């Protein structure tokens, strides 16, 4: 079946309903076409990673219809308010502190206590977000490692069999990803260059802005500024059972688990539960977290990637 639908009030309403029911919908924005899912739904967000075949869980951008809606999920400092007033809607993503219990899936922000938010300028995209009434997590709608799509046809070629619908509104006006500006720390920093020029941001800030990777005092690649979430307690992979004091995070039909990522052995379900389970088990009640073996296939690769980083970051403790 051809999933491409011209963007009309009718197709937007259908797409909004699909998003609300946890389906994947590709939609145009002014930057590139996005692969959208309900950012509050763990399973829907896990499907994004599965469809893109992403080998790791990087945090996603949550798209919303306006700044008021963004403020229900993220903390707006006066500076963040100023930048949003100046550049939203538009190709600027703001990384802000995540409101505790804001309802966003932990997978959307890859377990971090910050969240990336954007109000796109594309009229159809905003209408979709307004009617859906939910934040929509949307990375570029391409397979991992391939080019970002700027037409619906690009999306159909790469993900046509993985999405419920592709809204088509012609080529993207900007054609570059959004600029990512981190306002969650002490100093604003550009984490990724994109559709909004650095000069425009500096004009608004009234001073030069730090660019990740631009000099020796900052991390080499934008990804490195994205501190990866890891539990504070030691984590042990490929465990057959818990040692005394440890919690056992199971997968599949494993006995005596403290929690189970997916009793049925479903990797999409396991990905959906991963960060919530790690947070829940990272308490003084346990000396560490032992995790059952996860198969190195499909989303299992991304799960193991994250567990490996967590195991390494706690090895020295
Ligand atoms: P994409 O999903 O391909 O549009 O990429 C999203 C970009 O935003 C990536 O460069 C992420 O590293 C960055 N990003 C998203 N959320 C965060 C966050 N909480 N902290 C830092 N960077 C983020
Ligand atoms: Mg991308």
XYZ file of C-alpha atoms and ligand atoms in Angstrom:
341
model
C 0.000 0.000 0.000
C 1.225 3.500 -0.868
C 1.417 5.350 2.471
C 1.984 8.829 0.950
C -0.928 11.240 1.424
C -0.991 14.870 0.259
C -1.197 17.121 3.311
C -4.842 18.229 3.594
C -7.095 18.948 6.603
C -8.468 15.423 6.219
C -5.094 13.630 6.034
C -3.769 15.767 8.920
C -6.722 14.664 11.066
C -6.077 11.013 10.193
C -2.357 11.395 10.890
C -3.104 13.006 14.277
C -5.333 10.064 15.205
C -2.634 7.584 14.131
C -0.038 9.383 16.266
C -2.375 9.373 19.271
C -2.838 5.618 18.884
C 0.919 4.991 18.989
C 1.606 4.639 15.241
C 4.536 6.136 13.336
C 3.756 9.018 10.964
C 6.298 10.776 8.758
C 5.578 14.468 8.263
C 7.242 17.484 6.669
C 8.746 20.327 8.666
C 10.673 23.305 7.303
C 13.972 21.506 8.133
C 13.617 17.877 6.945
C 10.884 15.218 7.008
C 10.500 13.788 10.516
C 9.629 10.278 11.670
C 7.053 11.077 14.339
C 5.705 9.175 17.329
C 3.841 10.132 20.511
C 6.699 11.351 22.746
C 4.766 10.283 25.866
C 4.379 6.669 24.666
C 7.417 4.435 25.427
C 6.474 1.795 22.871
C 5.766 4.302 20.109
C 9.170 5.936 20.701
C 10.875 2.524 20.720
C 9.333 1.910 17.282
C 11.187 4.983 15.948
C 14.544 3.430 16.853
C 13.440 0.081 15.437
C 12.266 1.583 12.127
C 15.418 3.697 11.696
C 17.584 0.740 12.682
C 19.532 3.040 14.990
C 22.453 1.284 16.694
C 22.200 3.520 19.774
C 19.633 5.502 21.728
C 20.330 9.189 21.166
C 17.855 11.642 22.643
C 15.116 12.799 20.272
C 13.576 16.211 19.721
C 10.038 16.606 21.058
C 7.998 18.758 18.672
C 5.096 20.814 20.026
C 2.606 23.322 18.619
C 3.651 26.344 20.701
C 5.795 27.622 23.570
C 3.018 27.228 26.138
C 2.847 23.529 25.373
C 6.643 23.263 25.500
C 6.569 24.840 28.959
C 4.491 21.948 30.304
C 7.413 19.570 29.607
C 10.513 21.736 30.025
C 11.660 24.490 32.376
C 11.924 27.867 30.623
C 14.493 30.196 32.123
C 14.171 33.892 31.174
C 16.846 33.318 28.506
C 14.981 30.310 27.101
C 11.800 32.394 26.987
C 13.654 35.101 25.108
C 15.091 32.681 22.536
C 11.727 30.969 22.044
C 9.974 34.317 21.580
C 12.546 35.333 18.997
C 13.011 32.115 16.981
C 9.929 29.920 17.462
C 8.311 28.725 15.376
C 11.472 27.925 13.434
C 14.549 25.736 12.883
C 15.893 26.071 16.451
C 15.858 23.244 18.987
C 16.314 24.175 22.641
C 17.781 21.717 25.147
C 16.198 22.538 28.499
C 15.752 20.937 31.919
C 13.021 18.371 31.814
C 10.135 18.864 34.232
C 9.986 15.936 36.647
C 6.948 13.742 35.989
C 6.144 15.691 32.828
C 4.870 12.537 31.156
C 7.443 12.428 28.363
C 8.810 8.948 27.689
C 12.235 8.479 29.242
C 13.287 7.004 25.912
C 12.524 10.346 24.195
C 15.312 12.001 26.189
C 17.403 8.791 26.433
C 17.174 8.847 30.220
C 18.686 12.348 30.546
C 17.210 15.014 32.803
C 17.168 17.445 29.890
C 14.869 17.485 26.892
C 15.208 18.914 23.384
C 12.135 20.851 22.236
C 11.123 22.581 19.037
C 8.125 24.410 17.600
C 8.429 23.936 13.825
C 7.422 26.742 11.478
C 5.875 24.537 8.790
C 2.138 25.370 8.861
C 0.982 21.800 8.215
C 3.330 20.396 10.855
C 2.025 22.832 13.452
C -1.566 22.015 12.524
C -0.764 18.317 12.957
C 0.811 18.973 16.375
C -2.104 21.178 17.433
C -4.735 18.619 16.453
C -2.792 15.636 17.845
C -2.457 17.526 21.144
C 0.602 15.497 22.143
C 4.343 16.172 21.925
C 5.761 14.327 18.905
C 9.257 12.838 19.033
C 10.678 13.065 15.540
C 14.211 12.455 14.298
C 14.844 12.709 10.578
C 12.799 10.129 8.659
C 15.709 8.161 7.228
C 17.340 4.844 7.954
C 20.315 5.232 10.260
C 23.414 6.339 8.350
C 21.531 7.431 5.226
C 20.724 10.955 4.074
C 18.029 13.035 5.750
C 14.903 13.161 3.592
C 13.659 16.457 2.168
C 10.807 14.977 0.114
C 8.056 12.442 0.866
C 9.523 10.203 -1.846
C 12.851 10.010 0.034
C 10.910 8.849 3.100
C 8.901 6.288 1.148
C 12.088 4.812 -0.317
C 13.672 4.289 3.093
C 10.754 3.763 5.473
C 7.665 3.202 3.315
C 7.041 -0.205 4.853
C 7.611 0.985 8.443
C 5.200 3.915 8.789
C 1.422 4.130 8.949
C 1.399 7.281 6.836
C 3.664 9.805 5.107
C 2.239 13.307 4.838
C 3.461 14.991 1.651
C 3.811 18.738 1.337
C 6.562 18.937 -1.234
C 10.266 19.673 -0.659
C 11.363 21.150 2.688
C 12.031 24.906 2.647
C 15.209 24.829 4.764
C 16.457 21.329 3.941
C 18.921 21.313 6.875
C 18.365 19.940 10.361
C 17.495 22.360 13.156
C 20.250 24.116 15.080
C 20.471 22.603 18.579
C 21.129 25.148 21.349
C 21.717 23.833 24.850
C 20.371 26.235 27.474
C 20.323 23.689 30.298
C 23.825 24.470 31.571
C 25.546 27.568 32.897
C 26.619 28.719 29.429
C 24.563 28.466 26.238
C 26.197 26.130 23.712
C 25.436 25.119 20.150
C 25.440 21.308 20.075
C 24.651 21.054 16.373
C 24.824 23.609 13.594
C 21.735 23.713 11.430
C 19.023 25.777 9.797
C 19.361 28.795 12.122
C 22.704 30.569 11.705
C 25.074 30.921 14.658
C 25.224 34.697 13.957
C 21.481 35.023 14.506
C 21.784 33.263 17.840
C 24.730 35.479 18.834
C 22.787 38.611 17.882
C 19.954 37.505 20.141
C 22.290 36.519 22.986
C 24.305 39.722 22.602
C 27.582 37.769 22.853
C 29.557 34.987 21.147
C 28.178 31.533 21.761
C 30.129 28.440 22.718
C 30.123 25.824 19.951
C 30.657 22.222 20.979
C 33.851 20.927 19.411
C 35.011 24.359 18.252
C 37.992 24.655 20.617
C 40.080 22.529 22.963
C 38.080 23.347 26.060
C 34.924 21.757 24.712
C 34.200 18.148 23.764
C 35.237 17.072 20.279
C 31.901 16.059 18.855
C 28.386 17.323 19.506
C 27.386 13.849 20.623
C 29.887 14.023 23.460
C 28.116 16.939 25.085
C 25.069 14.742 25.297
C 26.109 13.204 28.579
C 24.782 9.706 28.334
C 22.476 8.608 31.046
C 23.910 5.912 33.287
C 22.718 4.632 36.664
C 24.896 5.585 39.640
C 25.066 1.964 40.878
C 27.366 -0.599 39.182
C 25.779 -2.385 36.258
C 26.707 -5.898 35.156
C 25.692 -7.343 31.771
C 24.974 -10.915 30.639
C 24.165 -11.974 34.194
C 22.548 -15.362 34.727
C 21.429 -14.448 38.259
C 21.723 -11.608 40.771
C 24.552 -11.637 43.320
C 23.543 -10.858 46.933
C 22.306 -7.258 47.165
C 21.929 -6.828 43.401
C 18.704 -6.243 41.514
C 18.136 -8.519 38.530
C 16.780 -6.820 35.436
C 15.519 -9.702 33.344
C 14.706 -10.274 29.714
C 12.543 -13.138 28.514
C 11.724 -16.167 30.650
C 14.277 -15.577 33.415
C 13.458 -16.602 37.009
C 13.719 -14.414 40.127
C 13.887 -11.069 38.387
C 13.398 -7.785 40.246
C 11.956 -6.274 37.070
C 11.730 -7.676 33.553
C 12.344 -5.601 30.399
C 10.088 -7.944 28.457
C 8.900 -11.272 29.867
C 7.860 -12.211 26.309
C 11.391 -11.501 25.012
C 10.196 -8.670 22.731
C 13.029 -6.220 21.966
C 10.726 -3.284 21.145
C 9.004 -3.726 24.504
C 12.407 -4.043 26.188
C 13.609 -0.788 24.586
C 10.413 0.934 25.670
C 11.022 -0.136 29.289
C 14.804 0.254 29.449
C 15.274 3.730 30.959
C 12.243 3.517 33.223
C 13.540 0.206 34.649
C 17.105 1.510 35.116
C 15.778 4.575 36.953
C 13.510 2.432 39.125
C 16.318 0.039 40.130
C 18.949 2.729 40.717
C 18.020 3.078 44.415
C 19.928 2.507 47.686
C 17.885 -0.667 48.124
C 20.299 -2.397 45.728
C 24.101 -2.547 45.584
C 24.060 -2.873 41.793
C 22.043 -3.894 38.752
C 22.594 -7.230 37.035
C 21.065 -7.507 33.578
C 20.125 -10.718 31.745
C 21.670 -11.321 28.304
C 19.981 -9.336 25.522
C 20.266 -10.711 21.973
C 22.506 -8.618 19.714
C 19.864 -8.240 16.972
C 17.490 -5.422 15.978
C 16.861 -3.067 18.916
C 18.955 -5.405 21.075
C 22.058 -3.741 19.620
C 20.956 -0.302 20.844
C 19.986 -1.721 24.239
C 23.363 -3.451 24.611
C 25.167 -0.280 23.468
C 23.534 1.677 26.278
C 24.100 -1.064 28.863
C 27.762 -1.331 27.824
C 28.269 2.426 28.332
C 26.553 2.205 31.717
C 28.686 -0.811 32.713
C 31.885 0.991 31.664
C 31.006 4.268 33.391
C 30.477 2.488 36.713
C 33.429 0.083 36.420
C 35.802 2.481 38.221
C 33.504 3.006 41.224
P 17.742 14.229 15.325
O 16.858 13.390 16.207
O 18.440 13.408 14.266
O 17.027 15.405 14.772
O 18.880 14.771 16.271
C 18.569 15.380 17.486
C 19.743 16.164 17.967
O 19.444 16.791 19.197
C 20.955 15.283 18.196
O 22.110 15.979 17.794
C 20.905 15.069 19.697
O 22.164 14.749 20.240
C 20.383 16.423 20.177
N 19.668 16.303 21.453
C 18.422 15.882 21.642
N 18.102 15.861 22.959
C 19.184 16.290 23.617
C 19.495 16.480 25.001
N 18.603 16.231 25.963
N 20.731 16.911 25.304
C 21.635 17.159 24.336
N 21.413 16.996 23.028
C 20.211 16.566 22.664
Mg 19.096 12.531 11.616
